[in-house]
Structures are given as C-alpha cells and as structure tokens.
Amino acid sequence: MNERISELVNILNKASSAYEAGSPIIIDLEYDALYDELLGLEAKTGIVLDNSPTQKVGHEVVSSLEKVRHSAPLLSLDKTKDVAKLQSFLSLGQGILSWKLDGLTIVLKYADGKLVQALTRGNGEIGEDVTHNGRFFRNVPKKIDYKGELSIRGEAVIGFAEFERINGEIDGEKYKNPRNLCAGTIRQLNSRISASRNVDFFAFAVLASDLEYAKKTEQLEFLSGLGFAVAEHKLVAENNVDEAVNAFKHAVEGLNYATDGLVLTYDDIEFSESLGATSKFPKDSIAFKWADEMAQTRLIDVLWNTSRTGLINPIAIFKNVEIEGTNVERASLHNLSIVESLELGIDDEISVYKANMIIPQIAENFTRSGGIKPPENCPVCNAQTHIKDENGVKTLHCTNPNCKARVVRTIVHYISRDAANIDGFSIQTVEKFLELGFLENFSDIYKIGEYEEQITNLRGFGEKSFANLIAAIEKSKDIALPNFIYGLGIDNVGLSGAKALCRNFSNDFNAIRNAEPPEFAAIDGFGDIIAASIYEYFQNPENNRIVDIALANLRITKTDVAEHRQNTAIAGKTFVITGDLQHFKNRKELTDHIEAAGGKVAGSVSKKTDYLINNDTTSTSSKNKKAEELGVKIINEQDFLQL
C-alpha cells in the first residue's frame, strides 16, 4: 500500500507538470480518479508524503518572472459533480453560482486609483509578477474612481475566436487550448506579445479593500461600477440551485470562453470568514464540475497525421456516437504518451465524452488490449520515425525532411498570401505536381514553365489556366524580404518576426543566415527558442541550396532601414491605430506602411506611444482618452500621410 501511495504521487506530479507545460500525458478523468484513489489511501493509512499533490495548493512556479508572496494564500477549491452536494452546501445560507472559467487566476492590486500590480496565482503562496502584461488586458481599467487600496481576484482568459486567430498565425507547434495560450501569453517577458493578443479579465472576488460590505454580491456590483467585467453569476438557494446549474449548462455552447464547471460560494461575507479553511481548501466555496455525458463505442483505428514540422499526431477513430447533441467519430490523442496510458487496441470498447462539453476525448478503455503501436515508418513517406521524450512526454516524429506531407505543407505555406502570394495554387494542385515530379520543393515553382505541355493536358487544366498560373508566379517574383523569409517556414517565425529580422539586420539576408544564436536572441520579442529555430534552419545545407535557387529567380524588394531612420518622421516612432480607415484598405495595410518606414505599431496607448491614428480625433473612445491623459498626439490618416 505504501508503494502504491508513492507511485500515485509520482504519476500525479508528473501529470501536473506536463499539463502546466501544455503537453498532457493523461486525460482529466484519469487524473481525477487517481487523485481520489490517493486521497482514500492517505485517509486509510495516515501516510501523506511531503510531495503529495493533495498537500499542494497549486503547481510550482517555474517561470523566470519575479516571485512575489501573496498577502494571504490563494487556495484551490474542493470539487463535486453532484448537485445534491451543492444543495447540502446551501442548507447553511444563500450562495453565488458563477462560471469556473478555464484560464489563469490573476490578482490585480490598485492604489490611489491606479493599477500597481498583477500577480499570477502561482503555487497559491508565491505568484509571478506580470504587471507589465496585466496593463494590456483588453478590458481592465488602468485607472479607477476609487482612491483606497483594492485587491481583486479573477480569471484571465482568451476567447475561442482569438485562440483560433493566434494559432492560425503560428508556424510552429500550435497551442493546444485557450488556457495554455493564455498562460503562455501572460508569462511572456516581453509585454509587446501580450499587447498583441486579446486577453480578457473577469473579476469574481474582492480580496481586500478599505470598504466594508455585508454581501459578496454587493462587492461584485461595486467592481462592476468601477468598470470591471464581472464573472456571470446567479444568487441561489437550496431550493433552486439545480435550476441554476441547468441554465448554466445550456449556456455553455454559446460561451466564448472555455469553462470547466461552476463555482459556488456563500454570499454572506461574515459567515464565509467564520468558516475558515482546511490546509488546502476554503470552506466557504466549492467547485462544481460537469457530469460529462458518456457514450460507449468501439475503437476502429488510430490515424497518424504528419505535420509540416515532422510531428506525427495520433487521432482516434471510433464508431459514430451522439454526445451532447452532436455526432462524434474521432478525437485527438495529443501525443504518444496518451496512447500508451490508455493502452489502446483495435476493437477495444471505449467510453467517449466532450471535455468541458466541447472537445471530444476518450475517457476510458475497458478492453486495454494495448495493440496500438506507433508506426516505425512515417505513414506518408515511409521514412523511419523517431520518438522524442521531453520531460516525460513522448512524441513521434518523421525523420525525413523531404517527406511528402512536410513538403506539401511547406510549399503551400510558401505560396500563401503573406508569403509569395501566388494565386492559382491549391493544395490539390501542389499534391498533383509533386506526384508528377514537377515539384520537389518550393524553389521548383519557378521552373513550372518547363512543363507547359504536360500541365495543359492535365484534366482540369488548360492553356488559360496555365497562363494564369505562370502570370501569378511571375508577379510573385517581386517580393519583399520579410515576406520571403516568412515563406521559408522557419519554425516559430511569423511575418512580424520576419519583419523584425529585416529591421535588425538592415535587410541584409546573408547577414541573417550567417548570424549566431545570441544575435537573434537579442532582438526584441525573440528569445532562445526562436533564435535556435532560425540558426538551425540556416545550418542545413539543403535549406540553403533551395533558398539560393529561389533567390536566383526573385527580385527582392528592400526598405533601407538606416536611411528611413535618418530621413523620415516615422522611423523609430510607435503608432497605435483605432477606428475606421478611409485611405488604407485595412489596418494591416497601414501597419505594413508604418513598418516599411521603420516605425512600430502597438495594440494600446502607453507612455511610449508617439501617435494615435484615429480619423475621429474628437472621439471619446478609451484610446483617445488615454492619449489625451498621456499627452500622446492624435492624428488622422491625412496627418499621417503628411509625415
């Protein structure tokens, strides 16, 4: 029994670390079951190890941000899936039922009406100082009409739409869910990255203030009056909490934010404080997790999908079942560790659910035949695969840099709008040309003209289609250096990163590909990971060979950064754009114009802002007010063009 306790502690601690890093090794249901088993064994034996997760308030702080001790511990909540337990809880008094948003818990501190500190929850006792990023939360007031000291606890979240937008702009490994994206964003050392992402904050508790209230609902009304977004909540009692739970459940599908349940807390503040807390949980609050709708089905297969980076992702295919009103027949298994932990095999009887009523997951494998093994060869190119084990998380990779799946996605990326921008190339056309030997890499695009006869005789093609394709390729030969670098598909380097490279290396491409990692890491917004990606890309002789062939066919357009910095009023200046545009098609076009002239574009007004561009210069918008407070000049598009 002692050995089992030690084993459970090790498994759960490793799973917690992997989850925090964004690479889960077991599913939530399995974690909960193991956690409950550990609790039972500890109660039965009286043996509790020092590193037991039942004794920890939260995960360890592992970032390099400044550590700050909370004025009082931020405890986690006890949990239940039983509405009857909520009813029993409310037998002592009225409560507030609200969303349990799945983001990052944050404490905001105000003094003399100004935001002075933002802290993560960290391990509950020591948090991380993220004030530099907290000031950029989209809906957080930087100044409030209250001069006393105020400390607020809430949840920082990123909505589903914003999650999809940001993931779509990432060339390397994507964020797995909004929670991981939010945590990674808030922990950025460079606030510019946070400012470019729409992080929202929802307050749900006043931790400290100079005002005395009898009810928590009164505190929430007070916060709402100061301009804070307050978590949606309902005042409930023992006789109606079940109706409130059902109302929240039906609203999940339309919610823009991830939620993993509800939170119930007593409304009476004096009564709450009188209850105290255990070493881990406060006694005045409890979390309610959805009783997931389960469906039993049969595993048909596990597909292995090769990505552009060579990562091979496992996907479970099972007999179609209906869950939460929709038909489901597949679920991501995330990585090899998940496959192994579930001991999956063909025809195994499995149960499936939707995590947070949204994302299909395998809950349990009743058969556990363990027949599914990772392929020894890539399912696309048949090259040998390689298993990487990083911090206990196993992932499968294709070792062939010329794998068709990787090549197709690399070429499709190169011809995309923000790269070479070649019309007439669909992924089906790329696949067909690869199959026929017309293409082997993106540089071969520029010799497609050699295959005129073969292409014009292809079904679906003709002389006109071929002529349009050649014209689009010819047009693409005039390409700005940042777009070309972005088109190379270097891991973790998006279009803004490519522009930063060009600015910092004065548009000298050879200087970029011959630079050392420290030179890249020193660029504002970069770091060791991006630096390593760029360096490793140009250390590959085959990459350089393909790049040189492409360059021989291109007419690279450059912006002389040094000249602009000396001779324009834009270079080195920081702009913020808001409102409708008239001269420029959209904000992207205006942003490109500013960056081409050596300027910078930020997402919000600060002391470092030089100009706010708004055609309605007399607007009472928050950005105009902020600019006026800070003495930032507000200009319209015509003023900008005169610069």
XYZ file of C-alpha atoms in Angstrom:
643
model
C 0.000 0.000 0.000
C 2.895 2.333 0.761
C 4.346 1.601 -2.665
C 1.018 2.440 -4.303
C 0.900 5.800 -2.487
C 4.408 6.628 -3.701
C 3.516 5.521 -7.238
C 0.373 7.673 -7.292
C 2.270 10.728 -6.028
C 4.872 10.346 -8.774
C 2.270 9.819 -11.521
C 0.124 12.767 -10.456
C 3.052 15.166 -10.013
C 4.422 14.268 -13.432
C 0.952 14.674 -14.965
C 0.528 18.096 -13.319
C 3.862 19.319 -14.689
C 3.023 18.047 -18.170
C -0.413 19.693 -18.071
C 1.086 23.029 -16.995
C 3.576 22.775 -19.877
C 0.724 22.237 -22.345
C 1.540 18.568 -23.138
C -0.879 16.407 -21.093
C 0.110 12.768 -20.587
C -3.193 11.570 -19.088
C -6.772 12.743 -19.531
C -8.623 14.753 -16.875
C -10.889 11.895 -15.853
C -7.953 9.588 -15.259
C -6.183 12.275 -13.203
C -9.293 12.784 -11.048
C -9.658 9.036 -10.471
C -6.005 8.647 -9.440
C -6.242 11.723 -7.210
C -9.329 10.334 -5.456
C -7.583 6.978 -5.019
C -4.615 8.742 -3.396
C -6.905 10.695 -1.060
C -8.542 7.455 0.037
C -5.242 5.683 0.682
C -3.879 8.654 2.644
C -7.005 8.711 4.817
C -6.882 4.949 5.338
C -3.180 4.653 6.167
C -2.413 8.057 7.635
C 0.615 8.212 5.319
C 0.957 11.541 3.498
C 4.178 12.219 1.596
C 5.670 15.720 1.628
C 5.401 16.000 -2.154
C 1.849 14.646 -2.352
C -0.355 16.705 -4.703
C -3.073 16.594 -2.011
C -0.850 18.837 0.100
C -0.060 21.335 -2.649
C -2.145 24.380 -3.269
C -1.113 24.521 -6.928
C 1.694 23.969 -9.374
C 5.221 25.092 -8.632
C 6.335 28.429 -10.029
C 8.761 27.653 -12.831
C 8.984 30.904 -14.810
C 11.827 33.389 -14.638
C 9.458 36.215 -13.666
C 9.907 37.931 -10.306
C 8.361 35.921 -7.487
C 6.033 37.678 -5.018
C 4.442 36.205 -1.899
C 0.678 36.676 -1.698
C -0.632 38.538 1.328
C -2.840 35.507 2.036
C -2.755 32.026 0.442
C -4.881 31.611 -2.687
C -6.328 28.184 -2.018
C -7.767 25.874 -4.643
C -11.346 24.592 -4.301
C -12.824 21.297 -3.262
C -14.920 19.854 -6.074
C -18.014 17.798 -6.745
C -20.086 16.563 -9.685
C -23.178 16.026 -7.547
C -25.875 18.722 -7.470
C -27.138 17.213 -4.204
C -23.861 18.253 -2.577
C -24.452 21.838 -3.732
C -27.933 21.708 -2.198
C -26.472 20.423 1.060
C -23.842 23.189 0.935
C -26.606 25.810 0.622
C -28.540 24.493 3.596
C -26.419 26.935 5.632
C -27.264 30.024 3.589
C -27.609 31.681 0.184
C -24.796 31.429 -2.333
C -23.437 32.862 -5.575
C -23.137 30.460 -8.511
C -20.810 31.568 -11.320
C -18.755 30.224 -14.225
C -15.479 28.496 -13.381
C -13.539 29.936 -16.309
C -10.578 27.903 -17.560
C -7.760 30.418 -17.811
C -5.130 31.779 -15.441
C -6.025 33.096 -11.981
C -4.777 36.671 -11.522
C -4.747 39.095 -8.595
C -4.923 42.788 -9.503
C -3.898 45.417 -6.982
C -4.858 49.090 -7.152
C -3.610 52.023 -5.098
C -4.745 55.635 -5.399
C -6.927 54.629 -8.340
C -4.087 53.135 -10.379
C -3.206 49.555 -11.287
C 0.058 48.897 -9.461
C 0.467 45.131 -9.577
C -0.745 41.982 -11.329
C 0.211 38.591 -9.904
C -0.446 35.047 -11.065
C -1.709 32.553 -8.518
C 1.499 30.521 -8.876
C 1.549 27.821 -6.227
C -1.010 29.645 -4.100
C 1.526 31.201 -1.769
C 4.040 32.664 -4.218
C 2.955 34.120 -7.541
C 4.672 35.684 -10.515
C 4.697 39.425 -11.101
C 3.103 40.011 -14.510
C 2.212 43.670 -14.027
C 3.853 44.579 -17.328
C 1.354 42.315 -19.104
C -1.647 42.929 -16.831
C -1.747 46.523 -18.007
C -2.525 45.220 -21.505
C -5.522 43.061 -20.570
C -8.156 44.226 -23.002
C -10.936 45.043 -20.542
C -9.035 46.018 -17.384
C -9.299 49.678 -16.319
C -5.869 51.173 -15.711
C -7.390 53.900 -13.519
C -10.493 53.607 -11.370
C -12.635 56.058 -9.421
C -11.537 54.700 -6.049
C -8.533 56.055 -4.147
C -8.234 53.392 -1.458
C -6.303 50.129 -1.736
C -8.119 47.401 -3.638
C -7.125 43.799 -4.345
C -9.207 41.738 -6.794
C -9.077 38.060 -7.702
C -10.260 36.994 -11.118
C -9.540 34.867 -14.165
C -7.622 35.953 -17.252
C -8.909 34.183 -20.361
C -8.585 34.171 -24.138
C -11.739 33.559 -26.180
C -12.162 30.774 -28.710
C -12.169 33.130 -31.712
C -8.959 34.817 -30.558
C -7.431 31.378 -29.881
C -8.122 30.318 -33.477
C -6.756 33.610 -34.849
C -3.481 33.390 -32.927
C -2.980 29.695 -33.647
C -3.525 30.450 -37.329
C -0.611 32.897 -37.265
C 1.787 30.442 -35.611
C 4.028 28.460 -37.934
C 5.475 26.116 -35.330
C 3.708 23.911 -32.809
C 0.228 25.252 -32.057
C -1.219 25.930 -28.625
C -3.437 23.018 -27.597
C -6.208 25.038 -25.947
C -7.078 28.616 -24.899
C -5.879 28.019 -21.331
C -2.336 27.158 -22.446
C -2.301 30.109 -24.837
C -3.477 32.451 -22.083
C -0.890 31.171 -19.591
C 1.892 31.444 -22.160
C 0.802 34.943 -23.152
C 0.635 36.302 -19.615
C 4.021 34.827 -18.716
C 5.773 36.464 -21.664
C 8.724 38.575 -20.616
C 8.005 40.965 -23.476
C 4.731 42.835 -22.956
C 4.518 43.563 -26.646
C 3.469 39.985 -27.279
C 0.711 40.201 -24.658
C -0.423 43.523 -26.058
C -0.933 41.928 -29.477
C -3.287 39.301 -28.036
C -6.734 39.939 -26.638
C -6.615 38.762 -23.034
C -9.802 39.383 -21.025
C -10.138 39.520 -17.238
C -13.246 38.582 -15.271
C -13.343 39.540 -11.605
C -15.019 37.212 -9.117
C -13.826 38.255 -5.656
C -12.589 41.231 -3.632
C -9.630 40.087 -1.559
C -9.004 43.386 0.227
C -10.409 46.918 0.201
C -10.983 49.853 2.514
C -14.763 49.460 2.110
C -16.899 47.147 4.200
C -19.707 45.147 2.641
C -22.010 42.544 4.149
C -22.536 40.592 0.918
C -20.250 39.400 -1.871
C -22.915 40.353 -4.415
C -22.514 43.940 -3.199
C -18.761 43.688 -3.798
C -19.381 42.451 -7.332
C -21.753 45.363 -8.002
C -19.066 47.712 -6.667
C -16.478 46.204 -9.065
C -18.883 46.416 -11.988
C -19.467 50.089 -11.192
C -15.709 50.711 -11.368
C -15.603 49.313 -14.905
C -14.535 45.715 -14.289
C -16.042 42.807 -16.190
C -17.540 40.543 -13.531
C -17.991 36.806 -13.988
C -21.602 35.977 -14.817
C -23.327 34.832 -11.620
C -26.677 33.964 -10.066
C -27.845 34.242 -6.467
C -29.051 30.762 -5.486
C -30.568 28.882 -2.564
C -31.024 25.233 -1.651
C -34.364 25.030 -3.470
C -33.304 26.464 -6.845
C -29.610 25.663 -7.338
C -30.463 22.694 -9.576
C -32.356 25.017 -11.962
C -29.412 27.441 -11.996
C -26.953 24.641 -12.766
C -29.096 23.534 -15.723
C -29.332 27.107 -17.003
C -25.540 27.429 -16.966
C -25.190 24.028 -18.639
C -27.448 25.049 -21.512
C -25.455 28.278 -21.939
C -22.081 26.535 -22.322
C -22.350 26.072 -26.078
C -22.781 29.809 -26.672
C -19.998 30.850 -24.297
C -16.938 32.384 -25.967
C -14.605 31.173 -23.215
C -13.518 27.755 -22.007
C -15.084 26.664 -18.736
C -14.522 23.569 -16.653
C -17.603 23.972 -14.468
C -19.081 26.340 -11.905
C -18.110 27.875 -8.560
C -20.473 28.162 -5.590
C -19.628 30.462 -2.670
C -21.635 31.814 0.265
C -22.906 35.349 -0.258
C -22.611 36.416 3.402
C -19.061 37.703 3.963
C -19.001 37.477 7.773
C -20.315 33.904 7.653
C -17.736 32.967 4.982
C -14.873 34.317 7.070
C -16.102 32.465 10.151
C -15.800 29.104 8.392
C -12.043 29.330 7.849
C -10.254 26.784 5.661
C -8.522 23.438 5.625
C -4.831 23.293 4.676
C -5.897 23.089 1.040
C -9.480 24.317 0.560
C -11.540 27.286 1.800
C -14.735 26.101 3.498
C -16.950 28.822 2.053
C -16.651 27.763 -1.598
C -16.855 24.631 -3.732
C -16.324 23.887 -7.437
C -18.902 22.007 -9.456
C -17.616 20.045 -12.457
C -19.994 18.925 -15.178
C -21.057 15.312 -15.025
C -19.842 14.550 -18.526
C -22.243 12.770 -20.848
C -20.526 9.492 -21.674
C -21.043 7.297 -24.700
C -19.660 3.812 -25.113
C -18.326 2.882 -28.522
C -15.702 0.810 -30.319
C -12.263 1.932 -31.471
C -11.907 1.444 -35.217
C -8.394 2.764 -35.779
C -5.735 5.276 -34.789
C -4.571 7.514 -37.614
C -1.146 9.144 -37.565
C -1.043 12.566 -39.207
C 2.307 14.073 -40.259
C 2.565 17.861 -39.893
C 4.818 20.387 -41.643
C 7.267 20.273 -38.731
C 7.502 16.478 -38.882
C 5.446 15.912 -35.717
C 3.159 12.896 -36.190
C -0.118 13.329 -34.301
C -2.326 10.359 -33.272
C -6.078 10.611 -33.894
C -8.579 8.058 -32.554
C -11.274 6.910 -34.992
C -14.284 5.181 -33.426
C -17.812 4.111 -34.270
C -20.034 7.185 -34.559
C -21.837 8.151 -31.346
C -24.003 11.110 -30.308
C -22.705 13.224 -27.392
C -24.204 16.494 -26.174
C -26.434 16.610 -29.261
C -23.762 16.150 -31.951
C -22.303 13.141 -33.767
C -18.696 12.340 -32.886
C -16.404 9.807 -34.539
C -12.862 10.996 -33.854
C -10.789 12.528 -31.075
C -7.235 13.833 -30.858
C -4.952 11.739 -28.661
C -2.430 14.618 -28.422
C 0.746 12.538 -28.208
C 2.229 9.063 -27.861
C 2.104 9.192 -24.055
C -1.710 9.420 -24.136
C -1.919 6.409 -26.489
C 0.280 4.379 -24.165
C -1.547 5.399 -20.983
C -4.898 4.298 -22.474
C -3.402 1.004 -23.754
C -5.450 1.303 -26.931
C -6.059 -1.543 -29.374
C -8.306 -2.084 -32.410
C -11.875 -3.074 -31.471
C -11.351 -2.019 -27.848
C -14.515 -0.919 -26.056
C -14.026 2.724 -25.052
C -16.061 5.494 -23.456
C -16.023 8.938 -25.036
C -17.045 12.348 -23.708
C -16.661 16.032 -24.541
C -14.228 17.775 -22.215
C -15.984 20.919 -20.948
C -18.860 19.808 -23.210
C -16.821 20.838 -26.276
C -13.698 18.808 -27.084
C -14.091 15.054 -27.804
C -11.883 12.895 -25.579
C -11.516 9.215 -24.738
C -12.438 8.749 -21.093
C -11.679 5.088 -20.558
C -10.587 1.961 -22.391
C -12.392 -1.054 -20.932
C -10.571 -3.643 -23.035
C -6.985 -2.323 -22.841
C -5.614 -4.747 -25.395
C -2.647 -2.447 -25.974
C -2.363 -3.380 -29.626
C -1.800 0.135 -30.983
C 1.885 0.795 -31.501
C 3.460 3.894 -33.022
C 4.396 3.318 -36.666
C 8.070 2.608 -37.251
C 7.739 4.379 -40.584
C 6.091 7.678 -41.492
C 2.580 7.000 -42.862
C 3.265 9.396 -45.729
C 6.859 8.872 -46.887
C 7.725 5.552 -45.174
C 10.858 7.062 -43.614
C 11.899 5.861 -40.182
C 10.152 7.578 -37.280
C 11.783 8.793 -34.092
C 10.332 9.039 -30.563
C 11.286 12.095 -28.535
C 10.880 12.028 -24.763
C 10.898 15.528 -23.289
C 10.057 15.833 -19.585
C 8.202 12.519 -19.658
C 6.051 13.402 -22.686
C 6.611 11.166 -25.712
C 6.034 12.490 -29.226
C 6.528 10.805 -32.606
C 8.415 12.468 -35.466
C 9.193 11.796 -39.128
C 12.957 11.903 -39.739
C 12.684 12.664 -43.456
C 12.929 16.414 -44.207
C 11.649 15.650 -47.733
C 8.554 13.778 -46.553
C 5.693 14.490 -48.972
C 3.403 15.655 -46.155
C 6.051 18.066 -44.933
C 6.920 19.198 -48.468
C 3.261 19.766 -49.428
C 2.632 21.872 -46.348
C 5.920 23.739 -46.825
C 5.076 24.623 -50.432
C 1.502 25.590 -49.539
C 2.919 27.855 -46.835
C 5.386 29.449 -49.277
C 2.661 30.324 -51.802
C 0.277 31.692 -49.142
C -0.929 35.299 -49.113
C 1.580 36.694 -46.598
C 4.485 34.920 -48.293
C 4.887 34.654 -52.100
C 1.131 35.208 -52.598
C 0.728 33.061 -55.733
C -2.871 32.708 -56.935
C -3.947 29.525 -58.686
C -2.093 27.062 -56.464
C -4.397 24.914 -54.333
C -3.166 22.143 -52.072
C -4.610 19.660 -54.592
C -2.551 21.248 -57.384
C 0.594 21.101 -55.261
C -0.040 17.424 -54.473
C -0.641 16.643 -58.165
C 2.521 18.443 -59.297
C 4.542 16.623 -56.633
C 3.118 13.291 -57.749
C 4.058 14.007 -61.371
C 7.548 15.185 -60.458
C 7.056 18.815 -61.459
C 7.830 19.932 -57.885
C 10.180 18.705 -55.194
C 10.412 21.883 -53.112
C 9.183 25.482 -53.233
C 12.048 26.680 -55.440
C 10.782 24.381 -58.223
C 7.766 26.672 -58.578
C 9.942 28.923 -60.721
C 10.577 26.242 -63.335
C 6.954 25.145 -63.768
C 7.045 26.772 -67.212
C 9.169 23.843 -68.413
C 6.157 21.541 -68.055
C 3.685 23.549 -70.155
C 2.705 20.686 -72.441
C 2.186 18.176 -69.621
C 0.229 20.632 -67.458
C -2.074 21.960 -70.188
C -3.038 18.355 -70.980
C -3.963 17.601 -67.358
C -7.632 17.204 -66.551
C -8.928 20.428 -65.041
C -6.131 22.456 -66.611
C -5.807 24.105 -69.972
C -3.885 26.823 -71.747
C -5.769 29.623 -69.979
C -5.296 28.104 -66.524
C -1.623 27.516 -67.220
C -1.166 31.092 -68.498
C -2.850 32.487 -65.352
C -0.607 30.361 -63.150
C 2.553 31.492 -64.934
C 1.431 35.131 -64.678
C 0.844 34.740 -60.931
C 4.284 33.160 -60.498
C 5.907 35.963 -62.456
C 4.124 38.570 -60.348
C 5.325 36.849 -57.173
C 8.968 37.311 -58.163
C 8.752 40.883 -56.869
C 8.664 40.075 -53.172
C 9.594 41.969 -50.027
C 12.340 40.361 -47.987
C 10.178 39.852 -44.845
C 7.554 38.009 -46.902
C 10.224 35.792 -48.426
C 11.703 34.954 -45.028
C 8.228 34.225 -43.663
C 7.593 31.979 -46.667
C 10.587 29.798 -45.775
C 8.518 28.350 -42.973
C 11.154 28.622 -40.241
C 9.695 27.228 -37.016
C 8.309 29.929 -34.684
C 8.968 32.783 -37.162
C 5.812 34.527 -38.297
C 5.520 37.567 -40.545
C 6.105 40.026 -37.696
C 9.193 38.054 -36.670
C 10.465 38.169 -40.247
C 9.999 41.940 -40.278
C 11.907 42.235 -37.010
C 14.769 40.241 -38.517
C 14.943 42.569 -41.502
C 14.884 45.665 -39.316
C 17.620 44.408 -37.013
C 19.867 43.197 -39.830
C 19.255 46.174 -42.133
C 17.631 43.932 -44.771
C 20.883 42.003 -45.249
C 19.736 38.439 -45.925
C 23.249 36.989 -45.902
C 23.883 38.627 -42.536
C 20.736 36.939 -41.228
C 21.662 33.463 -42.383
C 25.234 33.762 -41.159
C 24.362 35.167 -37.728
C 24.825 33.328 -34.435
C 22.018 32.480 -31.956
C 22.888 35.285 -29.479
C 22.382 37.860 -32.246
C 18.855 36.555 -32.855
C 18.037 36.182 -29.161
C 18.916 39.848 -28.587
C 16.099 41.005 -30.896
C 13.161 42.481 -29.011
C 10.430 39.827 -28.746
C 12.639 36.900 -29.705
C 14.488 34.629 -27.279
C 16.447 31.396 -27.216
C 13.768 29.203 -28.833
C 13.222 31.453 -31.852
C 16.974 32.079 -32.097
C 17.643 28.332 -32.198
C 14.974 27.802 -34.896
C 16.492 30.415 -37.217
C 20.071 29.281 -36.640
C 19.257 25.601 -37.182
C 17.336 26.359 -40.384
C 20.328 28.061 -41.994
C 22.761 25.451 -40.707
C 21.050 22.929 -43.005
C 22.916 22.819 -46.384
C 19.827 21.564 -48.217
C 17.767 24.505 -46.962
C 20.431 26.914 -48.188
C 20.583 25.186 -51.591
C 16.815 25.569 -52.076
C 16.893 29.162 -50.831
C 19.668 30.087 -53.286
C 17.718 28.615 -56.218
C 14.661 30.634 -55.217
C 16.674 33.837 -54.758
C 18.133 33.472 -58.242
C 14.583 33.787 -59.605
C 13.377 36.597 -57.385
C 13.573 40.360 -57.357
C 13.796 41.098 -53.643
C 12.454 44.496 -52.672
C 14.023 46.058 -49.606
C 13.395 49.010 -47.358
C 16.567 50.840 -46.468
C 16.042 50.879 -42.720
C 19.051 53.047 -41.941
C 18.015 55.671 -44.487
C 14.464 55.784 -43.181
C 15.650 56.197 -39.622
C 17.656 59.234 -40.667
C 15.240 60.855 -43.090
C 11.648 60.187 -42.056
C 9.433 61.258 -39.193
C 8.085 57.706 -38.928
C 11.206 55.629 -38.280
C 11.651 54.756 -34.636
C 8.170 56.068 -33.741
C 5.422 53.979 -32.148
C 1.877 54.214 -33.513
C -1.481 52.905 -32.315
C -4.312 52.537 -34.856
C -8.015 52.736 -33.975
C -11.333 53.487 -35.668
C -12.368 53.201 -39.317
C -9.876 53.837 -42.120
C -10.510 55.680 -45.384
C -7.232 55.949 -47.308
C -5.873 52.498 -46.413
C -7.858 49.329 -47.142
C -7.401 47.937 -43.642
C -5.186 48.139 -40.573
C -2.795 45.559 -41.962
C -2.033 47.756 -44.979
C -1.438 50.765 -42.723
C 0.679 48.667 -40.352
C 2.795 47.427 -43.272
C 3.248 51.032 -44.418
C 4.438 52.119 -40.967
C 6.785 49.172 -40.515
C 8.235 49.601 -44.001
C 9.218 53.121 -42.988
C 10.898 51.888 -39.814
C 8.059 52.590 -37.393
C 6.326 50.304 -34.928
C 2.655 49.539 -34.304
C 1.378 48.758 -30.795
C -2.004 47.491 -29.674
C -2.698 50.044 -26.943
C -1.743 53.574 -25.958
C 1.073 53.969 -23.437
C 3.771 56.459 -22.479
C 5.897 55.014 -25.290
C 3.262 55.814 -27.937
C 4.180 58.696 -30.233
C 0.966 58.926 -32.284
C -2.590 57.606 -32.066
C -4.092 57.363 -35.572
C -7.849 57.919 -35.467
C -9.854 59.690 -38.169
C -12.278 60.767 -35.431
C -9.820 62.877 -33.438
C -12.595 64.211 -31.174
C -13.895 60.763 -30.255
C -14.451 59.949 -26.579
C -13.148 56.393 -27.069
C -10.939 54.861 -24.373
C -7.867 55.125 -26.609
C -8.479 58.798 -27.310
C -8.958 59.456 -23.588
C -5.773 57.570 -22.788
C -3.838 59.503 -25.422
C -5.100 62.815 -24.029
C -4.142 61.799 -20.479
C -0.616 60.896 -21.549
C -0.130 63.779 -23.962
C 0.051 61.488 -26.998
C -0.696 63.299 -30.245
C -3.891 62.158 -32.018
C -3.721 62.358 -35.821
C -5.898 61.266 -38.731
C -4.800 59.449 -41.891
C -4.105 62.671 -43.785
C -1.883 63.892 -40.956
C -0.050 60.580 -41.079
C 0.477 60.790 -44.841
C 1.968 64.251 -44.424
C 4.567 62.734 -42.056
